[in-house]
PDB file of C-alpha atoms in Angstrom:
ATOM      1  CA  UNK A   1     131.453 206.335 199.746  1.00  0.00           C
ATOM      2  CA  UNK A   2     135.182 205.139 198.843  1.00  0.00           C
ATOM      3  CA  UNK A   3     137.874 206.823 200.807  1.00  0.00           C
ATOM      4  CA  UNK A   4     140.394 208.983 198.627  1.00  0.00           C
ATOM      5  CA  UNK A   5     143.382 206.699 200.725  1.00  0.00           C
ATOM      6  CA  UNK A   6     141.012 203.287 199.350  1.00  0.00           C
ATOM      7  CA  UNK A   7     141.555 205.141 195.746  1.00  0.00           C
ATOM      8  CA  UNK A   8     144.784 205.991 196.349  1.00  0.00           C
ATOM      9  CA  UNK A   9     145.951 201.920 196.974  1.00  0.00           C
ATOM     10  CA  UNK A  10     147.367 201.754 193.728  1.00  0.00           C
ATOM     11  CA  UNK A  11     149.501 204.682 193.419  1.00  0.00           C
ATOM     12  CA  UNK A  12     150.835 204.061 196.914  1.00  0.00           C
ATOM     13  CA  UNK A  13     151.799 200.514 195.633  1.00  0.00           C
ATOM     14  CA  UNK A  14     153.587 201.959 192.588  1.00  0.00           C
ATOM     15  CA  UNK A  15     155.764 204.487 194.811  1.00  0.00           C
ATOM     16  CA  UNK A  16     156.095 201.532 197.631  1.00  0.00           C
ATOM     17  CA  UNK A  17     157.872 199.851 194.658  1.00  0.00           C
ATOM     18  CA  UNK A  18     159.737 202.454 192.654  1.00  0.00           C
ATOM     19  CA  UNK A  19     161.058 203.231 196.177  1.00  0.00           C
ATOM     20  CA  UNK A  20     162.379 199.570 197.183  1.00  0.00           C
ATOM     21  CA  UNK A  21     163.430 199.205 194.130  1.00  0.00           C
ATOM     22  CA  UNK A  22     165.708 202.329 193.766  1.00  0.00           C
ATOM     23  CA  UNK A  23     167.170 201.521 197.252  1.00  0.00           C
ATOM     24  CA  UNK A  24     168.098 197.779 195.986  1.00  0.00           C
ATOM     25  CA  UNK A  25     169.859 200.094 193.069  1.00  0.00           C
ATOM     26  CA  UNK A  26     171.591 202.330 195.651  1.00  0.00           C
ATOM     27  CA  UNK A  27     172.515 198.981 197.626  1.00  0.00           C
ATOM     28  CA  UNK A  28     171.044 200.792 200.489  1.00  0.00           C
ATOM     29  CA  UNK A  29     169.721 198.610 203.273  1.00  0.00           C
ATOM     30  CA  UNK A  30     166.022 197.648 203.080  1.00  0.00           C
ATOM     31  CA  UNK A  31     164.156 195.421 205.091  1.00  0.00           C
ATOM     32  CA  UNK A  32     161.847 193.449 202.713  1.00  0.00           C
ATOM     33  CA  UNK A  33     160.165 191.649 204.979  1.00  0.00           C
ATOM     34  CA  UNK A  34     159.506 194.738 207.104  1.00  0.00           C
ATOM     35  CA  UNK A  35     158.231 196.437 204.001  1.00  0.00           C
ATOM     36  CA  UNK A  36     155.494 193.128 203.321  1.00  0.00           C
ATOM     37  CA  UNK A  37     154.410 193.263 206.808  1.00  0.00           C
ATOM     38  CA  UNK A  38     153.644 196.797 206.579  1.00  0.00           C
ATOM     39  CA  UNK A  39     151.599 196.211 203.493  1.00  0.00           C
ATOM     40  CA  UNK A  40     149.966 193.301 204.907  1.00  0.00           C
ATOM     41  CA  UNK A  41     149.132 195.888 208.210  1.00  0.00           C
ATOM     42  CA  UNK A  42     147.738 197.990 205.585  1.00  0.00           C
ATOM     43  CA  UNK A  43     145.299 195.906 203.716  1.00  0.00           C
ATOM     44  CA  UNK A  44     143.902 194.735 206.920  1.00  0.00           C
ATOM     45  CA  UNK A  45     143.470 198.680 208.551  1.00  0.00           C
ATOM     46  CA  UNK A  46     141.551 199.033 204.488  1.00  0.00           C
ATOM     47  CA  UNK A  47     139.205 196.022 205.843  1.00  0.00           C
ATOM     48  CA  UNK A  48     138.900 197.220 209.600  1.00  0.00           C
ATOM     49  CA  UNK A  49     138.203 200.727 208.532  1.00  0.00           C
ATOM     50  CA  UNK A  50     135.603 200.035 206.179  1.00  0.00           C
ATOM     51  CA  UNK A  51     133.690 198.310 209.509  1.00  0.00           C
ATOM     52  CA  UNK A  52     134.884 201.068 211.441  1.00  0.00           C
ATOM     53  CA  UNK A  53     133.622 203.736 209.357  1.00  0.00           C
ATOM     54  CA  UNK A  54     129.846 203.182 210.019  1.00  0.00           C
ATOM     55  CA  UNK A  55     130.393 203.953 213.681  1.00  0.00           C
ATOM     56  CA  UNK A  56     131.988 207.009 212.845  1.00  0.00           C
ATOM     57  CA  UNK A  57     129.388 208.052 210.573  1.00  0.00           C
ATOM     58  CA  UNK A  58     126.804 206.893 212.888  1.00  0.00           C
ATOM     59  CA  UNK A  59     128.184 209.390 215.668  1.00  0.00           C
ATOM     60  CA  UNK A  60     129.275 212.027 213.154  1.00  0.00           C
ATOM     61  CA  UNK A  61     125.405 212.219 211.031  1.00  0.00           C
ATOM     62  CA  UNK A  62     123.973 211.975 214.471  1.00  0.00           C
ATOM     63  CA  UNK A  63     126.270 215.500 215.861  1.00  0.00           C
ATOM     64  CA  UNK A  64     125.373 217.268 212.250  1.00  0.00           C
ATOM     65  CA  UNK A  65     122.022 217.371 213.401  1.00  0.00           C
ATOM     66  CA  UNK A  66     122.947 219.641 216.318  1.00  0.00           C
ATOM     67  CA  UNK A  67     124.811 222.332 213.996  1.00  0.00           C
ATOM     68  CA  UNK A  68     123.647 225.703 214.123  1.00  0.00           C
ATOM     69  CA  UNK A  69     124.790 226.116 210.390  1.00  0.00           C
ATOM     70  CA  UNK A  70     125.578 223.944 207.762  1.00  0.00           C
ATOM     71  CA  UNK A  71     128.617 224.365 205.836  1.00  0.00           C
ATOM     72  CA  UNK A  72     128.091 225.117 202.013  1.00  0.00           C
ATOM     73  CA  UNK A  73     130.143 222.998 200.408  1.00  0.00           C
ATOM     74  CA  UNK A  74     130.211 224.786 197.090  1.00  0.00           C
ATOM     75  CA  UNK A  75     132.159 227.365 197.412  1.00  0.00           C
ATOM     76  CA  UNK A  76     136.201 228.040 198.598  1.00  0.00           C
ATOM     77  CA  UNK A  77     136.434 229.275 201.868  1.00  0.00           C
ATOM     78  CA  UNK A  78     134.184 226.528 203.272  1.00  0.00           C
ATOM     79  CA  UNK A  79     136.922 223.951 201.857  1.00  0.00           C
ATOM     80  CA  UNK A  80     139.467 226.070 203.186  1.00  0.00           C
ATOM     81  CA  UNK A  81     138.372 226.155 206.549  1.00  0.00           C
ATOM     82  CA  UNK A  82     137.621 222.539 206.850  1.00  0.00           C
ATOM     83  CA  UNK A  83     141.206 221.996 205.530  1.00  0.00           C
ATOM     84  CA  UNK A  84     142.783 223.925 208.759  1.00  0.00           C
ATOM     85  CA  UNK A  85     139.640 221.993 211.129  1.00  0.00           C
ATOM     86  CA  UNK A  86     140.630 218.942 210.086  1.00  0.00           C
ATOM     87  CA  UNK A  87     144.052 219.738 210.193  1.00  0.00           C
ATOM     88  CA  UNK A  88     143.935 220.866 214.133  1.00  0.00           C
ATOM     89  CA  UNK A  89     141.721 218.138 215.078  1.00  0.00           C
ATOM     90  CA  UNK A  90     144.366 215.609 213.947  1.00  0.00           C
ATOM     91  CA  UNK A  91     146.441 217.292 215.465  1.00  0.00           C
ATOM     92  CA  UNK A  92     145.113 216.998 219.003  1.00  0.00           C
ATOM     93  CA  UNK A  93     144.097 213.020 217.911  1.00  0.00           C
ATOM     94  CA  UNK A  94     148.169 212.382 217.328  1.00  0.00           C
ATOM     95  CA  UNK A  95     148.652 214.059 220.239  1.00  0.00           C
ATOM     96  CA  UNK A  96     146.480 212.559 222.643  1.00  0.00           C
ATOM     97  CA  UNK A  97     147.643 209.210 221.050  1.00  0.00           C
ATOM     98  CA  UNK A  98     151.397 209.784 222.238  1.00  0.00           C
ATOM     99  CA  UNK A  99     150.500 210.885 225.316  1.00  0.00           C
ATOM    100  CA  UNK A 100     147.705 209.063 226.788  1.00  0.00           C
ATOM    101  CA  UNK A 101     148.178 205.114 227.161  1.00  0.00           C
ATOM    102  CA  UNK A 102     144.922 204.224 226.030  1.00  0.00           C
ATOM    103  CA  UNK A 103     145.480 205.737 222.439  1.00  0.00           C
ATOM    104  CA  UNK A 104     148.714 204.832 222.536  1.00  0.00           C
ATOM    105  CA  UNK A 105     147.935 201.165 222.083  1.00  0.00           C
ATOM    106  CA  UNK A 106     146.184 201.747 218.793  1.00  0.00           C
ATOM    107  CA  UNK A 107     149.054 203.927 217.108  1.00  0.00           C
ATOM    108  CA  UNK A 108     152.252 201.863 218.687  1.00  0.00           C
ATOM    109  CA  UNK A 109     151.322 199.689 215.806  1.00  0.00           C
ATOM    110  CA  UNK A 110     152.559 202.599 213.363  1.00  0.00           C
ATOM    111  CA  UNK A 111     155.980 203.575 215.105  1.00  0.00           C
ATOM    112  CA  UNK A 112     156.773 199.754 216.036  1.00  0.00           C
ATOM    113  CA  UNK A 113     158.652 199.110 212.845  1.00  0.00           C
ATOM    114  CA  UNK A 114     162.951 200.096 213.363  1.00  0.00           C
ATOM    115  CA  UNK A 115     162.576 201.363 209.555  1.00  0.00           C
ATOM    116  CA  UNK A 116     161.658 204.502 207.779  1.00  0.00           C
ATOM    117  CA  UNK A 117     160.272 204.149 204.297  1.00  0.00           C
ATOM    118  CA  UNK A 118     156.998 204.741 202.261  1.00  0.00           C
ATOM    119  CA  UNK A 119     155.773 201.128 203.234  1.00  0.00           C
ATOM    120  CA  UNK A 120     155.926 202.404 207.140  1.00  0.00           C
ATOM    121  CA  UNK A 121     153.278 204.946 205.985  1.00  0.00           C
ATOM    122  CA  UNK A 122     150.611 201.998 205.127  1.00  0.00           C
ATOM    123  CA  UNK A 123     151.293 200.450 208.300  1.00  0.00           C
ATOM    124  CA  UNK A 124     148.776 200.824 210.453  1.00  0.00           C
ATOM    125  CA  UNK A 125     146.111 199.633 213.377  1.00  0.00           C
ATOM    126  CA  UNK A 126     143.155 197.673 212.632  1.00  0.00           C
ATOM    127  CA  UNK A 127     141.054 198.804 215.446  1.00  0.00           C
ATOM    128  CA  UNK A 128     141.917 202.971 216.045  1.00  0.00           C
ATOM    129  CA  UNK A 129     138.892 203.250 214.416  1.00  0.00           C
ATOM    130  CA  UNK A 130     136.433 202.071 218.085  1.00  0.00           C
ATOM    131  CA  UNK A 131     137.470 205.467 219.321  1.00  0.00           C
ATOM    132  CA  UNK A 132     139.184 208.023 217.239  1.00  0.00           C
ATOM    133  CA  UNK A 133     136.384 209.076 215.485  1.00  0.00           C
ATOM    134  CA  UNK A 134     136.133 211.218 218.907  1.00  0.00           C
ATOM    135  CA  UNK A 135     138.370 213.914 218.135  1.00  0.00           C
ATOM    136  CA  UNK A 136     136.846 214.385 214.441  1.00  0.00           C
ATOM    137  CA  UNK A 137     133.002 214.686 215.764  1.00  0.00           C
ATOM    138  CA  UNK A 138     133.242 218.453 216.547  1.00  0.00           C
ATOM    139  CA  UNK A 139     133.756 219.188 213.054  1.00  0.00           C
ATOM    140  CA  UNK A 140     130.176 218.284 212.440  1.00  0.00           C
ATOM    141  CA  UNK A 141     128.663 220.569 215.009  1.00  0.00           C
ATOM    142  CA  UNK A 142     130.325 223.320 212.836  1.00  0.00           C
ATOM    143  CA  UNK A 143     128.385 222.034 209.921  1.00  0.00           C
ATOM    144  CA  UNK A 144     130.631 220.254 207.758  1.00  0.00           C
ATOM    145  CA  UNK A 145     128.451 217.380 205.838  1.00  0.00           C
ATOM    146  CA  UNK A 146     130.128 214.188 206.449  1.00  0.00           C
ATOM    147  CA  UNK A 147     131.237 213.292 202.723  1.00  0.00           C
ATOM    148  CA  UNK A 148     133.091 216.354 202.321  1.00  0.00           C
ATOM    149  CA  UNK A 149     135.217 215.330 205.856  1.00  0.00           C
ATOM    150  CA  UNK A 150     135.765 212.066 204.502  1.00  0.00           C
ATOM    151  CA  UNK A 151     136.921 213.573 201.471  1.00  0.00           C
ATOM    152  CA  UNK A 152     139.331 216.039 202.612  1.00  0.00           C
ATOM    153  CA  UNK A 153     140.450 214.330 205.742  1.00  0.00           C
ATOM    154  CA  UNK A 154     141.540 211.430 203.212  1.00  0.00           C
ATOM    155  CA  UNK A 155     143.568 213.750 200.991  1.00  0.00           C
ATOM    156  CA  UNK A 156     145.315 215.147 203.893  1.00  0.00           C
ATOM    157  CA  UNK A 157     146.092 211.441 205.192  1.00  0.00           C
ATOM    158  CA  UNK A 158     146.976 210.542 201.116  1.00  0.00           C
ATOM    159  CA  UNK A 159     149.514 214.068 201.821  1.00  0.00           C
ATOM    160  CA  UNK A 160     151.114 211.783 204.680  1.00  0.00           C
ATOM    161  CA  UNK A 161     152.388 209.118 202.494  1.00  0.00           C
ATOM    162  CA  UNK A 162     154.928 210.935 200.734  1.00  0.00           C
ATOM    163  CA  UNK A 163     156.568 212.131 203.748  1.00  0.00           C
ATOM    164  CA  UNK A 164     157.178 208.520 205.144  1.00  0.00           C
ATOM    165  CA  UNK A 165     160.943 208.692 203.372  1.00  0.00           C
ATOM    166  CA  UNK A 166     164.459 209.331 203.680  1.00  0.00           C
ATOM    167  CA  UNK A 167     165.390 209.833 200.425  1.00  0.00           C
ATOM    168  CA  UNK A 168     163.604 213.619 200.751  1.00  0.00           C
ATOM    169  CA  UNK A 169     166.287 215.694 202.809  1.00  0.00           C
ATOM    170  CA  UNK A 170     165.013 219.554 202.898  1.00  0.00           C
ATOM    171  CA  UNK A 171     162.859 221.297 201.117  1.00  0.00           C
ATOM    172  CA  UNK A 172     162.755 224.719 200.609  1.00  0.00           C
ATOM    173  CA  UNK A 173     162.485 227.018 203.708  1.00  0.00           C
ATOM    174  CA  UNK A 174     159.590 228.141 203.215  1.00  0.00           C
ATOM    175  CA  UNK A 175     157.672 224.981 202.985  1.00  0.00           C
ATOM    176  CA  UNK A 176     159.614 223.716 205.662  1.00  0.00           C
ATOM    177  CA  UNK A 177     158.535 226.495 207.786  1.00  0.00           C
ATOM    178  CA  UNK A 178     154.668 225.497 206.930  1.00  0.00           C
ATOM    179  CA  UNK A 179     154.099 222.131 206.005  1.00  0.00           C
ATOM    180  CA  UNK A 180     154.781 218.915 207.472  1.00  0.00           C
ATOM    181  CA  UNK A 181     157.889 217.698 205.484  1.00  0.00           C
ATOM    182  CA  UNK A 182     159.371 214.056 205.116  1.00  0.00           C
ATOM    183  CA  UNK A 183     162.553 215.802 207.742  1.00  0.00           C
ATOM    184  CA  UNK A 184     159.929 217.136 210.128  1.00  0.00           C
ATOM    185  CA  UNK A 185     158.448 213.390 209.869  1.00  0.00           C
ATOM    186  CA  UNK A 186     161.263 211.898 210.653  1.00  0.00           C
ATOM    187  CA  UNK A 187     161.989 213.518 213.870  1.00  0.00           C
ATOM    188  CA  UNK A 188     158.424 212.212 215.010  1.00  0.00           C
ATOM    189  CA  UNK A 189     159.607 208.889 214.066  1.00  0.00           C
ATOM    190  CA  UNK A 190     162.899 209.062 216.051  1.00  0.00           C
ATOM    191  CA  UNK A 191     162.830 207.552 219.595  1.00  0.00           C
ATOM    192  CA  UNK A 192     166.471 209.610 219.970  1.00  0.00           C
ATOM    193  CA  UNK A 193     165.576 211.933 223.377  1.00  0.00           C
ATOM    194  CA  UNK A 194     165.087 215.458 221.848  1.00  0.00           C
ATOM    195  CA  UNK A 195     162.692 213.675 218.936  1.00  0.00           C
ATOM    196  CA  UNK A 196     160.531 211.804 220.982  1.00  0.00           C
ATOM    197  CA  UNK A 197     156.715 213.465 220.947  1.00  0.00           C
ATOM    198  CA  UNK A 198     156.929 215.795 218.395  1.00  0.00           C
ATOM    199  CA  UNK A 199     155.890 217.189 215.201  1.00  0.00           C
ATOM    200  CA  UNK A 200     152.580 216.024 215.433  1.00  0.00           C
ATOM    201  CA  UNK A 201     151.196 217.783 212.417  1.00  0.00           C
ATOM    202  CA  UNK A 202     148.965 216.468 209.790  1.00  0.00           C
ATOM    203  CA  UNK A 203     149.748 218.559 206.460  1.00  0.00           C
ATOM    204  CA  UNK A 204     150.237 221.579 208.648  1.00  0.00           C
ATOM    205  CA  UNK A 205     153.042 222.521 211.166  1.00  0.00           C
ATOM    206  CA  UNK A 206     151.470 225.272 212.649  1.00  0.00           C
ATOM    207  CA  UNK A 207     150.240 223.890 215.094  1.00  0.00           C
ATOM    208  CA  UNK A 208     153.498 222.473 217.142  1.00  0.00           C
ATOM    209  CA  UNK A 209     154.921 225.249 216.195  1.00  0.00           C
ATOM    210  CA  UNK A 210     152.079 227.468 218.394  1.00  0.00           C
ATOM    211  CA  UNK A 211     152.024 224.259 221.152  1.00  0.00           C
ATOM    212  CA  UNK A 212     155.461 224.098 221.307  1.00  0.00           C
ATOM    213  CA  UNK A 213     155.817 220.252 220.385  1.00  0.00           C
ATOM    214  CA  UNK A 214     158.225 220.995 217.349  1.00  0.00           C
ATOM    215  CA  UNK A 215     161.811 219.579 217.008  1.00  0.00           C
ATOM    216  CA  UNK A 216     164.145 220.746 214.207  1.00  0.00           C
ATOM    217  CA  UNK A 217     166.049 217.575 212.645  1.00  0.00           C
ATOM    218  CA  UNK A 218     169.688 217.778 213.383  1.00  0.00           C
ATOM    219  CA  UNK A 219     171.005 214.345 214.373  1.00  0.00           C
ATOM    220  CA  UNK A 220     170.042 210.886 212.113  1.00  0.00           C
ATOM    221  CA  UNK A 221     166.714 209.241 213.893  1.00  0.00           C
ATOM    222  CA  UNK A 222     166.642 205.885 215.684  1.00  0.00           C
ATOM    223  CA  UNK A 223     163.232 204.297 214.589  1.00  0.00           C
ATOM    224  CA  UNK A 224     161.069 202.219 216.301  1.00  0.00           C
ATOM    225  CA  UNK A 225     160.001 202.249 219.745  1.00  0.00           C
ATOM    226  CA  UNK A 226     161.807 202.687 223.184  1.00  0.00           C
ATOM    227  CA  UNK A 227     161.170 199.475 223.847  1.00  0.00           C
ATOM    228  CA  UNK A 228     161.464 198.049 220.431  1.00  0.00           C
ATOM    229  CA  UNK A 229     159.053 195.293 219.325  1.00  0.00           C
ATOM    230  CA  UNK A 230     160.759 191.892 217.601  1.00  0.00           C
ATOM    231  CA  UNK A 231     157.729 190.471 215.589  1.00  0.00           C
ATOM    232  CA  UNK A 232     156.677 190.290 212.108  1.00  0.00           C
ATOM    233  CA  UNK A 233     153.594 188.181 212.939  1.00  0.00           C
ATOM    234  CA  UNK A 234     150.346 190.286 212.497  1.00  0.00           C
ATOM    235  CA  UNK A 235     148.859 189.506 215.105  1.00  0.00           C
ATOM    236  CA  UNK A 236     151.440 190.399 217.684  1.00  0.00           C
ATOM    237  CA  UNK A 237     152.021 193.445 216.259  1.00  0.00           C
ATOM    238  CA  UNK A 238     148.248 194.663 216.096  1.00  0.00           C
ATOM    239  CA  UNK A 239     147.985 193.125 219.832  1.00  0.00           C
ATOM    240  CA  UNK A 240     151.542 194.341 221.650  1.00  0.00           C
ATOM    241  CA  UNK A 241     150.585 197.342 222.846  1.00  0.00           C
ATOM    242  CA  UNK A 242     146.952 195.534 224.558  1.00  0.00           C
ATOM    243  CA  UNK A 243     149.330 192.833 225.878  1.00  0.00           C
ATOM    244  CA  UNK A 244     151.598 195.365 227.702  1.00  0.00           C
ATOM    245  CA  UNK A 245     148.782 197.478 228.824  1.00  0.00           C
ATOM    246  CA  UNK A 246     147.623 194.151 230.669  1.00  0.00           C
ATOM    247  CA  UNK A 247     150.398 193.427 232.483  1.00  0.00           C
ATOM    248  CA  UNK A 248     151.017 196.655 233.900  1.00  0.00           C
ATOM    249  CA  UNK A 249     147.445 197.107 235.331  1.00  0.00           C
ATOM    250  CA  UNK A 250     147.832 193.441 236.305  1.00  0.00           C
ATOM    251  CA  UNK A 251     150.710 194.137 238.318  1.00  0.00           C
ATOM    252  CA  UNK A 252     149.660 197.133 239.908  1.00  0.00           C
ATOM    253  CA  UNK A 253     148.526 196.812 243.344  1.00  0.00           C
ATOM    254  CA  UNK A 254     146.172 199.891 243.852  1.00  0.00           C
ATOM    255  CA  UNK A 255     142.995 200.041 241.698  1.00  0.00           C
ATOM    256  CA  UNK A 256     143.632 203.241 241.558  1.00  0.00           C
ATOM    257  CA  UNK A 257     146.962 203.110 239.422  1.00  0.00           C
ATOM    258  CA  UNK A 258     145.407 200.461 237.219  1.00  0.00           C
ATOM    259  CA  UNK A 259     143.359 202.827 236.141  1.00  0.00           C
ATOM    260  CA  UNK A 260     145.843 205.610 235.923  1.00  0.00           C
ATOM    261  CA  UNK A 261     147.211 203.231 233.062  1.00  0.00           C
ATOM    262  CA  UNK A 262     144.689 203.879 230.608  1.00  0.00           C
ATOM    263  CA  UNK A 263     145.224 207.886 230.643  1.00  0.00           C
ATOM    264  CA  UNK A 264     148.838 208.010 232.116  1.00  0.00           C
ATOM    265  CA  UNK A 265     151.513 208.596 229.188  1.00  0.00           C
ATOM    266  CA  UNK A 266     152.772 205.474 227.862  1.00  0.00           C
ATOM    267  CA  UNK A 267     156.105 206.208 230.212  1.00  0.00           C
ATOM    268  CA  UNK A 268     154.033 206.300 233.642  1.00  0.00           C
TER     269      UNK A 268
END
């Protein structure tokens, strides 16, 4: 089945574009080449997923077997709870990502750019998909058929692209309070100290809100990564965080502490 983020390609073009182009109005700064590499990022993760996806579906259909109950998919409250399941379980995914090494190289390749815009939202890794499909397993041991995961947990990745902006300041309290909003999303962005690792949320902020990992935004954000990544060639970009991984373990002298690279924060 098509992914709602494969139907979504051309709208996210379109606002990609109306975006860009009412920066070049504003004479605001705007990296264009940035902007084609992220597209070009995103395209390939389109190509990379759709390989990707039979492993997860392989290890998904094979857990639905062992659910006690199967979800019925025709009524509200089943949609409703798989929106807040799907919801934590990213959750814990972005998490784990930021703060274990061996995720980390996967997902660098979505903070790595030093800009903030809706391109930066299609920018993503090609190969996440050899092991995240981990953290979205349990939701078929509570039942949940796998087309109607792949259905919502693509509209609440389609919700993600709008927040990917600066040209949203606030919204009202109220959402702010709730939802993840293109402010809350830019302090997870920010490498400045008192942003970096937080606001994990999906559509939801509930969640670092109860695990304490949210951040207010009060000063402007610093993009990019601590130690910020000068390439625009694919490649590199899709392979940096691999490449670094390498050459820590290689220079490690224990065993021991090579391995403490794969599941040490990307700091250790």
């Amino acid at each position: 089945m098509l992914k709602p983020t494969v139907i979504a390609i051309p709208v996210f073009a379109l606002l990609i574009a109306v975006e860009a182009y009412y920066a070049a109005r504003r004479e605001d700064e705007y990296n264009g080449r940035d902007a084609w590499t992220n597209i070009a990022l995103g395209f390939g993760s389109v190509l990379f997923g759709a390989v990707f996806s039979f492993i997860q579906a392989f290890f998904y259909e094979s857990a639905l077997t062992f659910a006690p109950y199967q979800m019925p998919m025709n009524t509200w409250w089943a949609w409703a709870i798989l929106l807040v399941a799907d919801d934590f379980a990213y959750y814990w995914f972005h998490r784990v990502s930021h703060e274990m090494r061996f995720f980390w190289n996967f997902h660098v390749v979505h903070h790595s750019s030093n800009q903030y815009n809706l391109s930066v939202a299609v920018r993503q890794s090609w190969f996440s998909g050899i092991a995240h499909w981990i953290f979205y397993v349990p939701l078929a041991f509570l039942g949940f058929p796998f087309w109607a995961f792949v259905t919502m947990h693509g509209l609440n990745l389609i919700y993600q692209f709008w927040i990917h902006t600066e040209y949203v300041k606030k919204l009202p309290a109220i959402f702010e309070f709730i939802l993840n909003t293109p402010s809350h999303h830019r302090v997870h962005h920010g490498v400045n100290n008192p942003y970096l690792d937080k606001n994990y949320g999906q559509t939801l902020l509930i969640w670092d809100r109860m695990f304490g990992s949210w951040q207010r935004e009060e000063e402007e954000p610093v993009y990019g990564l601590v130690s910020q990544m000068d390439s625009y060639r694919l490649w590199d970009i899709q392979t940096w965080g691999v490449r670094w991984l390498i050459r820590q373990m290689r220079s490690a002298p224990r065993w021991q502490d090579k391995l403490r690279y794969l599941y040490k924060p990307p700091g250790w």
